[in-house]
mmCIF file of C-alpha atoms and ligand atoms in Angstrom:
data_model
loop_
_atom_site.group_PDB
_atom_site.id
_atom_site.type_symbol
_atom_site.label_atom_id
_atom_site.label_comp_id
_atom_site.label_asym_id
_atom_site.label_seq_id
_atom_site.Cartn_x
_atom_site.Cartn_y
_atom_site.Cartn_z
ATOM 1 C CA MET J 13 87.474 83.220 119.452
ATOM 2 C CA GLU J 14 84.525 81.536 118.198
ATOM 3 C CA PHE J 15 82.898 83.167 115.649
ATOM 4 C CA ARG J 16 80.137 81.064 114.887
ATOM 5 C CA ASN J 17 77.517 82.038 117.458
ATOM 6 C CA LYS J 18 78.657 85.866 117.741
ATOM 7 C CA TYR J 19 76.648 88.018 117.544
ATOM 8 C CA ILE J 20 78.494 91.058 115.851
ATOM 9 C CA CYS J 21 78.200 94.870 114.680
ATOM 10 C CA ILE J 22 79.779 96.362 112.018
ATOM 11 C CA THR J 23 79.410 100.199 111.940
ATOM 12 C CA GLY J 24 80.018 101.262 108.238
ATOM 13 C CA GLY J 25 80.044 97.649 107.136
ATOM 14 C CA SER J 26 78.395 98.101 103.577
ATOM 15 C CA ALA J 27 81.644 99.592 101.618
ATOM 16 C CA GLY J 28 85.478 99.653 102.151
ATOM 17 C CA ILE J 29 87.127 97.403 105.423
ATOM 18 C CA GLY J 30 84.125 97.138 107.011
ATOM 19 C CA LYS J 31 82.744 95.262 104.156
ATOM 20 C CA ALA J 32 85.651 93.421 103.940
ATOM 21 C CA ILE J 33 85.856 92.129 107.590
ATOM 22 C CA LEU J 34 82.465 91.211 107.592
ATOM 23 C CA SER J 35 83.878 88.592 104.483
ATOM 24 C CA ASP J 36 86.487 87.462 105.831
ATOM 25 C CA LEU J 37 84.231 86.662 109.621
ATOM 26 C CA ILE J 38 82.273 84.544 106.810
ATOM 27 C CA ASN J 39 84.417 82.906 106.579
ATOM 28 C CA ARG J 40 85.243 82.446 109.790
ATOM 29 C CA GLY J 41 81.779 81.223 110.556
ATOM 30 C CA ALA J 42 79.793 83.892 111.718
ATOM 31 C CA SER J 43 76.436 84.722 110.600
ATOM 32 C CA HIS J 44 74.621 87.413 112.669
ATOM 33 C CA PHE J 45 75.588 90.475 112.086
ATOM 34 C CA ALA J 46 73.972 93.790 112.641
ATOM 35 C CA ILE J 47 75.400 96.092 110.370
ATOM 36 C CA ILE J 48 75.235 100.089 109.685
ATOM 37 C CA ALA J 49 75.388 102.456 107.592
ATOM 38 C CA ARG J 50 73.632 105.353 105.864
ATOM 39 C CA ARG J 51 72.494 104.465 102.175
ATOM 40 C CA LYS J 52 69.972 102.272 102.287
ATOM 41 C CA GLU J 53 70.984 100.718 99.293
ATOM 42 C CA PRO J 54 74.494 99.301 99.901
ATOM 43 C CA LEU J 55 72.638 97.866 103.343
ATOM 44 C CA LYS J 56 70.295 95.895 101.379
ATOM 45 C CA ALA J 57 72.660 94.317 98.195
ATOM 46 C CA LEU J 58 74.834 92.157 101.748
ATOM 47 C CA GLU J 59 71.585 90.070 101.924
ATOM 48 C CA ASP J 60 72.302 89.150 98.047
ATOM 49 C CA GLU J 61 75.800 89.126 98.021
ATOM 50 C CA PHE J 62 76.165 87.006 101.588
ATOM 51 C CA PRO J 63 72.625 84.414 100.918
ATOM 52 C CA ASP J 64 73.239 82.246 103.992
ATOM 53 C CA VAL J 65 73.957 84.651 106.602
ATOM 54 C CA SER J 66 71.830 87.000 108.924
ATOM 55 C CA PHE J 67 71.477 90.123 108.754
ATOM 56 C CA LEU J 68 70.056 92.823 110.339
ATOM 57 C CA LEU J 69 70.062 95.854 108.294
ATOM 58 C CA ILE J 70 70.059 99.706 110.174
ATOM 59 C CA SER J 71 69.975 102.379 108.336
ATOM 60 C CA ALA J 72 71.427 105.442 110.981
ATOM 61 C CA ASP J 73 74.005 107.973 111.255
ATOM 62 C CA MET J 74 76.452 107.698 113.263
ATOM 63 C CA GLY J 75 76.913 111.423 113.008
ATOM 64 C CA ASN J 76 73.151 111.490 114.479
ATOM 65 C CA PRO J 77 72.993 111.348 118.277
ATOM 66 C CA ALA J 78 68.706 110.081 119.117
ATOM 67 C CA GLU J 79 69.850 107.283 115.212
ATOM 68 C CA VAL J 80 72.990 106.150 117.580
ATOM 69 C CA SER J 81 70.841 105.694 120.623
ATOM 70 C CA LYS J 82 68.183 104.471 118.318
ATOM 71 C CA ALA J 83 70.032 101.775 116.135
ATOM 72 C CA ALA J 84 71.323 99.938 119.725
ATOM 73 C CA GLU J 85 67.989 100.133 121.011
ATOM 74 C CA GLU J 86 67.219 98.496 117.301
ATOM 75 C CA ILE J 87 69.832 95.736 117.980
ATOM 76 C CA ARG J 88 68.819 94.965 121.596
ATOM 77 C CA GLU J 89 64.760 94.434 121.138
ATOM 78 C CA SER J 90 65.843 91.718 117.900
ATOM 79 C CA TRP J 91 68.280 90.227 119.197
ATOM 80 C CA GLY J 92 68.890 91.852 122.874
ATOM 81 C CA ARG J 93 72.254 91.376 123.255
ATOM 82 C CA LEU J 94 75.986 91.758 121.960
ATOM 83 C CA ASP J 95 78.860 89.959 121.237
ATOM 84 C CA ILE J 96 81.492 91.973 118.978
ATOM 85 C CA LEU J 97 81.299 95.555 118.147
ATOM 86 C CA ILE J 98 83.815 97.316 115.083
ATOM 87 C CA ASN J 99 83.362 100.899 115.291
ATOM 88 C CA ASN J 100 84.030 100.658 112.236
ATOM 89 C CA ALA J 101 82.286 103.652 110.045
ATOM 90 C CA GLY J 102 83.775 107.128 109.075
ATOM 91 C CA VAL J 103 84.825 110.153 107.490
ATOM 92 C CA VAL J 104 87.527 112.144 105.892
ATOM 93 C CA SER J 105 87.794 115.458 104.671
ATOM 94 C CA ALA J 106 92.331 116.727 103.941
ATOM 95 C CA ALA J 107 92.508 121.398 103.905
ATOM 96 C CA LEU J 108 95.000 123.346 105.706
ATOM 97 C CA LEU J 109 92.860 124.331 108.871
ATOM 98 C CA ASP J 110 91.346 127.748 108.153
ATOM 99 C CA GLU J 111 89.994 126.349 104.367
ATOM 100 C CA MET J 112 87.613 124.034 105.813
ATOM 101 C CA SER J 113 84.052 123.959 106.210
ATOM 102 C CA ASP J 114 83.144 123.910 109.877
ATOM 103 C CA GLU J 115 80.398 121.033 108.683
ATOM 104 C CA ASP J 116 83.815 119.364 108.133
ATOM 105 C CA ILE J 117 84.863 120.438 110.955
ATOM 106 C CA ILE J 118 82.141 118.874 112.729
ATOM 107 C CA GLY J 119 81.057 116.283 110.986
ATOM 108 C CA GLN J 120 84.458 114.466 111.180
ATOM 109 C CA ILE J 121 84.522 114.803 115.238
ATOM 110 C CA GLY J 122 80.949 113.444 115.318
ATOM 111 C CA ILE J 123 80.891 110.951 113.256
ATOM 112 C CA ASN J 124 84.338 109.143 114.190
ATOM 113 C CA LEU J 125 84.247 110.455 117.394
ATOM 114 C CA THR J 126 81.827 111.281 119.076
ATOM 115 C CA GLY J 127 79.200 108.692 117.142
ATOM 116 C CA LEU J 128 81.745 106.301 117.914
ATOM 117 C CA ILE J 129 81.763 106.619 122.052
ATOM 118 C CA LEU J 130 78.134 107.501 122.180
ATOM 119 C CA PHE J 131 77.661 103.962 120.012
ATOM 120 C CA THR J 132 79.885 102.145 122.041
ATOM 121 C CA LYS J 133 77.751 103.750 125.757
ATOM 122 C CA LYS J 134 74.620 102.153 124.291
ATOM 123 C CA CYS J 135 75.733 99.019 123.390
ATOM 124 C CA LEU J 136 78.155 98.666 126.930
ATOM 125 C CA PRO J 137 74.994 96.956 128.881
ATOM 126 C CA MET J 138 74.519 93.683 126.387
ATOM 127 C CA LEU J 139 78.287 93.365 125.172
ATOM 128 C CA LYS J 140 78.429 92.999 129.576
ATOM 129 C CA GLU J 141 76.598 90.933 129.436
ATOM 130 C CA SER J 142 78.728 88.274 126.778
ATOM 131 C CA ASN J 143 80.910 85.305 128.376
ATOM 132 C CA GLU J 144 83.429 86.488 125.638
ATOM 133 C CA ALA J 145 83.408 89.438 123.390
ATOM 134 C CA ALA J 146 85.198 92.092 121.620
ATOM 135 C CA ILE J 147 85.303 95.940 121.177
ATOM 136 C CA MET J 148 86.902 96.789 118.067
ATOM 137 C CA ASN J 149 88.357 100.844 116.849
ATOM 138 C CA VAL J 150 89.753 101.922 113.801
ATOM 139 C CA SER J 151 91.619 104.480 114.139
ATOM 140 C CA SER J 152 94.215 105.051 111.466
ATOM 141 C CA GLY J 153 97.602 105.359 110.584
ATOM 142 C CA LEU J 154 96.912 109.083 111.763
ATOM 143 C CA GLY J 155 95.809 108.522 114.612
ATOM 144 C CA PHE J 156 99.671 108.555 116.665
ATOM 145 C CA ILE J 157 101.327 111.027 113.454
ATOM 146 C CA ALA J 158 99.442 113.813 112.942
ATOM 147 C CA ARG J 159 99.783 115.191 109.164
ATOM 148 C CA PRO J 160 99.403 118.902 107.107
ATOM 149 C CA PHE J 161 95.592 118.911 105.801
ATOM 150 C CA TYR J 162 94.121 115.959 108.076
ATOM 151 C CA ASN J 163 94.307 118.079 110.881
ATOM 152 C CA VAL J 164 90.488 117.438 112.126
ATOM 153 C CA TYR J 165 90.967 113.935 111.391
ATOM 154 C CA ALA J 166 93.776 112.805 112.741
ATOM 155 C CA VAL J 167 92.434 114.650 116.409
ATOM 156 C CA THR J 168 89.202 112.461 115.716
ATOM 157 C CA LYS J 169 91.612 109.223 114.681
ATOM 158 C CA ALA J 170 94.008 109.697 117.297
ATOM 159 C CA GLY J 171 91.447 110.071 120.493
ATOM 160 C CA VAL J 172 89.852 106.589 119.001
ATOM 161 C CA ARG J 173 93.304 105.179 120.303
ATOM 162 C CA HIS J 174 93.098 107.533 123.659
ATOM 163 C CA PHE J 175 89.697 105.785 123.266
ATOM 164 C CA SER J 176 90.053 102.493 123.528
ATOM 165 C CA GLU J 177 92.772 102.391 126.304
ATOM 166 C CA ALA J 178 90.753 103.513 128.239
ATOM 167 C CA MET J 179 87.561 101.458 127.044
ATOM 168 C CA ARG J 180 90.390 98.542 128.181
ATOM 169 C CA ARG J 181 91.199 99.390 130.945
ATOM 170 C CA GLU J 182 87.737 100.445 132.954
ATOM 171 C CA LEU J 183 86.710 97.103 131.205
ATOM 172 C CA LYS J 184 89.469 95.367 133.751
ATOM 173 C CA ASP J 185 86.794 93.031 134.999
ATOM 174 C CA PHE J 186 84.457 92.595 131.989
ATOM 175 C CA PRO J 187 85.644 89.055 129.512
ATOM 176 C CA ILE J 188 85.198 91.847 127.031
ATOM 177 C CA HIS J 189 89.129 92.264 124.540
ATOM 178 C CA VAL J 190 89.354 95.700 123.951
ATOM 179 C CA MET J 191 91.118 96.697 120.390
ATOM 180 C CA THR J 192 92.151 99.439 117.894
ATOM 181 C CA ILE J 193 93.204 98.847 114.690
ATOM 182 C CA TYR J 194 95.084 101.576 112.992
ATOM 183 C CA PRO J 195 95.023 101.109 108.479
ATOM 184 C CA THR J 196 96.956 103.334 106.775
ATOM 185 C CA ALA J 197 96.031 104.066 103.065
ATOM 186 C CA THR J 198 93.828 101.215 101.612
ATOM 187 C CA ASP J 199 91.931 100.889 98.737
ATOM 188 C CA THR J 200 88.846 102.004 99.596
ATOM 189 C CA PRO J 201 86.150 103.634 98.431
ATOM 190 C CA MET J 202 87.348 106.604 101.230
ATOM 191 C CA MET J 203 90.416 106.470 99.206
ATOM 192 C CA LYS J 204 88.282 107.497 95.536
ATOM 193 C CA ASN J 205 89.130 111.429 95.457
ATOM 194 C CA ALA J 206 92.863 110.696 97.387
ATOM 195 C CA THR J 207 96.905 111.057 95.170
ATOM 196 C CA VAL J 208 98.157 106.976 96.481
ATOM 197 C CA GLY J 209 100.251 104.733 95.030
ATOM 198 C CA ASN J 210 100.128 101.310 96.143
ATOM 199 C CA MET J 211 97.270 100.677 99.105
ATOM 200 C CA ASP J 212 96.627 97.860 101.008
ATOM 201 C CA ASP J 213 94.299 95.205 100.078
ATOM 202 C CA PRO J 214 91.071 95.616 102.198
ATOM 203 C CA ALA J 215 90.646 92.055 102.487
ATOM 204 C CA ASP J 216 94.386 91.853 103.486
ATOM 205 C CA VAL J 217 93.614 94.318 106.447
ATOM 206 C CA ALA J 218 90.414 92.287 107.784
ATOM 207 C CA ARG J 219 92.496 89.485 107.629
ATOM 208 C CA VAL J 220 95.263 90.631 109.637
ATOM 209 C CA SER J 221 92.463 92.927 112.260
ATOM 210 C CA ILE J 222 91.030 89.873 112.798
ATOM 211 C CA ASP J 223 93.840 87.868 113.706
ATOM 212 C CA GLY J 224 94.377 90.469 115.481
ATOM 213 C CA MET J 225 91.641 89.059 117.456
ATOM 214 C CA VAL J 226 91.949 85.679 118.236
ATOM 215 C CA SER J 227 95.100 86.180 119.567
ATOM 216 C CA GLY J 228 94.466 88.863 121.690
ATOM 217 C CA GLU J 229 96.829 91.788 120.150
ATOM 218 C CA ILE J 230 95.654 95.449 122.046
ATOM 219 C CA ASP J 231 97.307 97.421 118.833
ATOM 220 C CA VAL J 232 97.439 96.314 114.689
ATOM 221 C CA VAL J 233 99.583 98.433 113.657
ATOM 222 C CA PHE J 234 99.524 98.257 109.560
ATOM 223 C CA GLY J 235 102.872 100.291 107.217
ATOM 224 C CA GLY J 236 105.497 97.278 109.116
ATOM 225 C CA ASP J 237 108.689 98.226 111.084
ATOM 226 C CA LYS J 238 109.017 102.016 108.764
ATOM 227 C CA ARG J 239 105.588 102.655 111.095
ATOM 228 C CA LEU J 240 106.191 101.565 114.365
ATOM 229 C CA GLU J 241 109.944 102.969 113.949
ATOM 230 C CA ASP J 242 107.772 106.856 112.362
ATOM 231 C CA ILE J 243 106.387 106.120 115.530
ATOM 232 C CA ARG J 244 108.964 106.318 117.971
ATOM 233 C CA LYS J 245 110.443 108.870 116.247
ATOM 234 C CA ASN J 246 106.871 111.198 116.449
ATOM 235 C CA PHE J 247 106.750 110.604 120.529
ATOM 236 C CA LEU J 248 110.061 111.226 121.163
ATOM 237 C CA GLU J 249 111.927 113.412 119.091
ATOM 238 C CA PRO J 250 108.538 115.762 117.368
ATOM 239 C CA GLY J 251 110.894 117.220 115.697
ATOM 240 C CA GLU J 252 113.205 115.796 114.195
ATOM 241 C CA MET J 253 109.887 114.033 112.673
ATOM 242 C CA ASP J 254 108.439 118.009 112.451
ATOM 243 C CA LYS J 255 111.785 118.735 109.930
ATOM 244 C CA VAL J 256 111.025 114.783 107.455
ATOM 245 C CA ILE J 257 106.315 116.377 106.869
ATOM 246 C CA GLU J 258 108.076 119.494 106.170
ATOM 247 C CA THR J 259 110.097 117.505 103.092
ATOM 248 C CA GLN J 260 106.240 116.094 101.906
ATOM 249 C CA PHE J 261 104.395 119.548 103.004
ATOM 250 C CA ASP J 262 104.224 120.317 99.083
ATOM 251 C CA ALA J 263 104.034 116.619 97.121
ATOM 252 C CA LEU J 264 100.712 115.596 100.350
ATOM 253 C CA ARG J 265 99.295 119.255 99.699
ATOM 254 C CA GLU J 266 99.072 117.719 95.907
ATOM 255 C CA ARG J 267 98.219 114.333 97.118
ATOM 256 C CA THR J 268 95.348 116.146 99.970
ATOM 257 C CA LYS J 269 93.142 118.450 97.217
ATOM 258 C CA ASP J 270 90.511 116.635 96.363
ATOM 259 C CA HIS J 271 89.966 114.375 99.522
ATOM 260 C CA ARG J 272 86.476 114.717 100.991
ATOM 261 C CA ALA J 273 84.710 111.203 101.448
ATOM 262 C CA MET J 274 82.152 112.698 103.857
HETATM 263 N N1 NAP G 18 90.700 103.022 103.631
HETATM 264 C C1 NAP G 18 91.732 104.259 103.891
HETATM 265 O O1 NAP G 18 92.645 103.865 103.923
HETATM 266 C C2 NAP G 18 91.797 103.536 105.789
HETATM 267 C C3 NAP G 18 92.800 104.517 106.540
HETATM 268 C C4 NAP G 18 93.607 104.745 107.937
HETATM 269 C C5 NAP G 18 91.613 104.536 108.202
HETATM 270 N N2 NAP G 18 90.653 104.130 107.465
HETATM 271 C C6 NAP G 18 89.564 103.462 108.568
HETATM 272 O O2 NAP G 18 89.101 102.984 108.608
HETATM 273 C C7 NAP G 18 87.615 103.181 108.083
HETATM 274 C C8 NAP G 18 86.300 102.473 107.202
HETATM 275 O O3 NAP G 18 87.105 103.550 105.991
HETATM 276 P P1 NAP G 18 87.231 102.798 103.879
HETATM 277 O O4 NAP G 18 87.787 103.210 103.380
HETATM 278 O O5 NAP G 18 86.470 101.425 104.536
HETATM 279 O O6 NAP G 18 85.865 104.244 104.184
HETATM 280 P P2 NAP G 18 85.014 104.173 102.871
HETATM 281 O O7 NAP G 18 85.139 103.156 102.263
HETATM 282 O O8 NAP G 18 83.898 105.492 102.845
HETATM 283 O O9 NAP G 18 83.703 102.937 103.740
HETATM 284 C C9 NAP G 18 82.877 104.182 104.380
HETATM 285 C C10 NAP G 18 81.695 102.832 105.373
HETATM 286 O O10 NAP G 18 80.832 103.526 106.582
HETATM 287 C C11 NAP G 18 80.696 104.077 105.819
HETATM 288 N N3 NAP G 18 79.670 105.731 107.106
HETATM 289 C C12 NAP G 18 80.067 106.304 106.439
HETATM 290 N N4 NAP G 18 79.853 107.089 107.227
HETATM 291 C C13 NAP G 18 78.852 107.046 108.784
HETATM 292 C C14 NAP G 18 77.642 107.712 109.020
HETATM 293 N N5 NAP G 18 77.927 109.121 109.070
HETATM 294 N N6 NAP G 18 77.235 106.636 109.781
HETATM 295 C C15 NAP G 18 76.827 105.164 109.537
HETATM 296 N N7 NAP G 18 77.891 105.337 108.286
HETATM 297 C C16 NAP G 18 78.578 105.896 108.053
HETATM 298 C C17 NAP G 18 80.061 104.603 104.260
HETATM 299 O O11 NAP G 18 78.451 103.421 104.033
HETATM 300 P P3 NAP G 18 77.267 104.929 103.743
HETATM 301 O O12 NAP G 18 77.959 106.036 103.583
HETATM 302 O O13 NAP G 18 75.657 104.490 103.302
HETATM 303 O O14 NAP G 18 77.042 106.245 105.208
HETATM 304 C C18 NAP G 18 80.690 102.687 104.214
HETATM 305 O O15 NAP G 18 80.342 101.571 104.440
HETATM 306 C C19 NAP G 18 87.472 104.565 108.769
HETATM 307 O O16 NAP G 18 87.017 104.184 109.841
HETATM 308 C C20 NAP G 18 88.206 104.868 108.359
HETATM 309 O O17 NAP G 18 89.034 106.090 108.881
HETATM 310 C C21 NAP G 18 90.238 104.334 106.448
#
């Protein structure tokens, strides 16, 4: 895939993994980006950090359906086209289900899943007109293996995985490559309040993910062979995986007790 003349939208491209993907794509020659996030200052700062890039900066909340529609409309009005959609914006809130606020339950589903699906729907007419298009959806290792405290987050990320699969099959007659990435713990602002050692570098996550897009991979799973083995075990022997995760329960409770980035 040649990025030089591609028109690319990255949701949540103002920080973390999304910003690392932006930087990686710029290094590969891309120069037209629509970036969506809620806060205006980090969006504006991108223009200073990447002065040679043509930005369409859109302040919108992916959890608000009206703002999602407006963002897609802004891309259509400004560019009239879109080649690559990177659905990356996401939030997390960890807690036992009975201790999680209704707002965080509704918010995680609204931003991570409903917003992503609605935005994809609104962008599809443009993507379908491209000669070489791609949709990259950002899931999580938790999209394959649910863990305690990440009950709702895991649901949203499993939903993203299934949505990608359905879209890939639905879009069979269009030159739109649909792929999903499954990062493990990555050192971004989202992880500021999670106590995790040995996190991945967002630049590495971005590089491997975009390499995956270039080589037409469907799923880019981080975490090495151990993660793939665990995914297989979780599918084939869920009871055995329950036992493994049970031994991690107290440590997980401690690590996740302040983990909220909404
Ligand atoms: N970091 C990890 O360990 C990890 C692991 C697996 C998967 N992931 C997934 O990777 C993606 C990126 O995560 P990250 O760690 O890079 O997160 P991050 O550092 O918190 O950055 C999130 C980005 O999304 C934007 N965003 C958040 N909520 C939004 C909303 N409602 N509407 C529009 N934009 C919104 C943020 O900007 P504003 O706050 O200004 O809106 C920011 O640009 C997420 O989908 C996350 O679930 C992360």
